[in-house]
PDB file of C-alpha atoms in Angstrom:
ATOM      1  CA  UNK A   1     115.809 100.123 100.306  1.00 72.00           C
ATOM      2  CA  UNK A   2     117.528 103.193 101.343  1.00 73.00           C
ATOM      3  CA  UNK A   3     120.884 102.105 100.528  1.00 78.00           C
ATOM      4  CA  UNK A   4     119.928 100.605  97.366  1.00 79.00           C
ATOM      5  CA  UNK A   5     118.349 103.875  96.376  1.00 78.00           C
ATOM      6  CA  UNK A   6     115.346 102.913  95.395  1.00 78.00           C
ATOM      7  CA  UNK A   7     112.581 103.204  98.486  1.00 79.00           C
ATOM      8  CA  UNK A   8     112.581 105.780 101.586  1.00 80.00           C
ATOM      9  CA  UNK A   9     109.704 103.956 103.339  1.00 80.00           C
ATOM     10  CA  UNK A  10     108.772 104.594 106.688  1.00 80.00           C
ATOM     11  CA  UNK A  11     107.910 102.186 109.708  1.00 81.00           C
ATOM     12  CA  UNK A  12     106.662 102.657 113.198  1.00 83.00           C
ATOM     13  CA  UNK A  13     105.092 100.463 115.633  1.00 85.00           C
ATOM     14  CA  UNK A  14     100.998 100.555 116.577  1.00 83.00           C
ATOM     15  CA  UNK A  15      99.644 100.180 119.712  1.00 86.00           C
ATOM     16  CA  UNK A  16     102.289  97.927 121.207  1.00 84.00           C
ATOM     17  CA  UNK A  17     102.710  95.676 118.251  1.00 85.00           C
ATOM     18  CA  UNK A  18     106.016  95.251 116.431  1.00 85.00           C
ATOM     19  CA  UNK A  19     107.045  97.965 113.685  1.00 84.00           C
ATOM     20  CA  UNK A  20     105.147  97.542 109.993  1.00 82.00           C
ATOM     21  CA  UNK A  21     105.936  99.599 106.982  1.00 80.00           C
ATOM     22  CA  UNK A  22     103.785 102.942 106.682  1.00 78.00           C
ATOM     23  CA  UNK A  23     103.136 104.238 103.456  1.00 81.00           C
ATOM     24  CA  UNK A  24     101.040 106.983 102.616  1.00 82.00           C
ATOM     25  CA  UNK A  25     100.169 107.910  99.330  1.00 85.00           C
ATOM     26  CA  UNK A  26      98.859 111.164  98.216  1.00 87.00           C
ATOM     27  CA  UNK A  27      99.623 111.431  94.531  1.00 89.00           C
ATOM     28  CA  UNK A  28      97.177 110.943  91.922  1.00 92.00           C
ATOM     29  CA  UNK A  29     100.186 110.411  89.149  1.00 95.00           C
ATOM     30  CA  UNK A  30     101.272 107.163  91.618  1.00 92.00           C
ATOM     31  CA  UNK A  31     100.161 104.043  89.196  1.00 95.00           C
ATOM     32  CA  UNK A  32      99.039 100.603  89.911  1.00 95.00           C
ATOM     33  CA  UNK A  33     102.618  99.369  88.272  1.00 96.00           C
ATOM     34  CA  UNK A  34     104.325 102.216  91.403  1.00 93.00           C
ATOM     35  CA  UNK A  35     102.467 100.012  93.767  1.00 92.00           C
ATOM     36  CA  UNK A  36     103.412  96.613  92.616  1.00 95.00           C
ATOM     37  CA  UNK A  37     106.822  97.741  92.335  1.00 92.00           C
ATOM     38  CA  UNK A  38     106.781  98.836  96.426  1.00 90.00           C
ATOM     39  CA  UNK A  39     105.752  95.570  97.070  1.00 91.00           C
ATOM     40  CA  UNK A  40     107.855  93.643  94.876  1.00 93.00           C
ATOM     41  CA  UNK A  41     110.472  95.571  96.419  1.00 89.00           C
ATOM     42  CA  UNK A  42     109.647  95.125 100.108  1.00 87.00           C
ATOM     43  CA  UNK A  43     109.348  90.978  99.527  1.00 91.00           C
ATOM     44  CA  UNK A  44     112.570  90.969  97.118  1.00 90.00           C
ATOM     45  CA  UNK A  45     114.905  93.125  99.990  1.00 83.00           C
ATOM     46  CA  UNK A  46     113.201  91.272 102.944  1.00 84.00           C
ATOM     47  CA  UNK A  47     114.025  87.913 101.697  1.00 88.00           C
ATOM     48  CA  UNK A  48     117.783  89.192 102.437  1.00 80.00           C
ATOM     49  CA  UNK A  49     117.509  90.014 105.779  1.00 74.00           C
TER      50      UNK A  49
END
């Protein structure tokens, strides 16, 4: 995502489990459509790896 320019997501692990993608969202301009597109991204990008 970061070198495709279009995420900076963070990740960290929790309690001993394996590292999951942390997002916290603050903003009340951040849409429903901003959302779906995080996700859409994550799945699309993760299917490369």
């Amino acid at each position: 995502m970061m070198k495709k320019g279009s995420l900076m997501l963070g990740y960290q692990p929790h309690r001993g489990k394996v590292n999951f993608f942390r997002q916290v969202v603050i903003s009340p301009q951040v849409s429903r459509e901003d959302m779906d597109f995080l996700l859409d991204e994550i799945d699309l990008l993760g299917r490369d790896m």
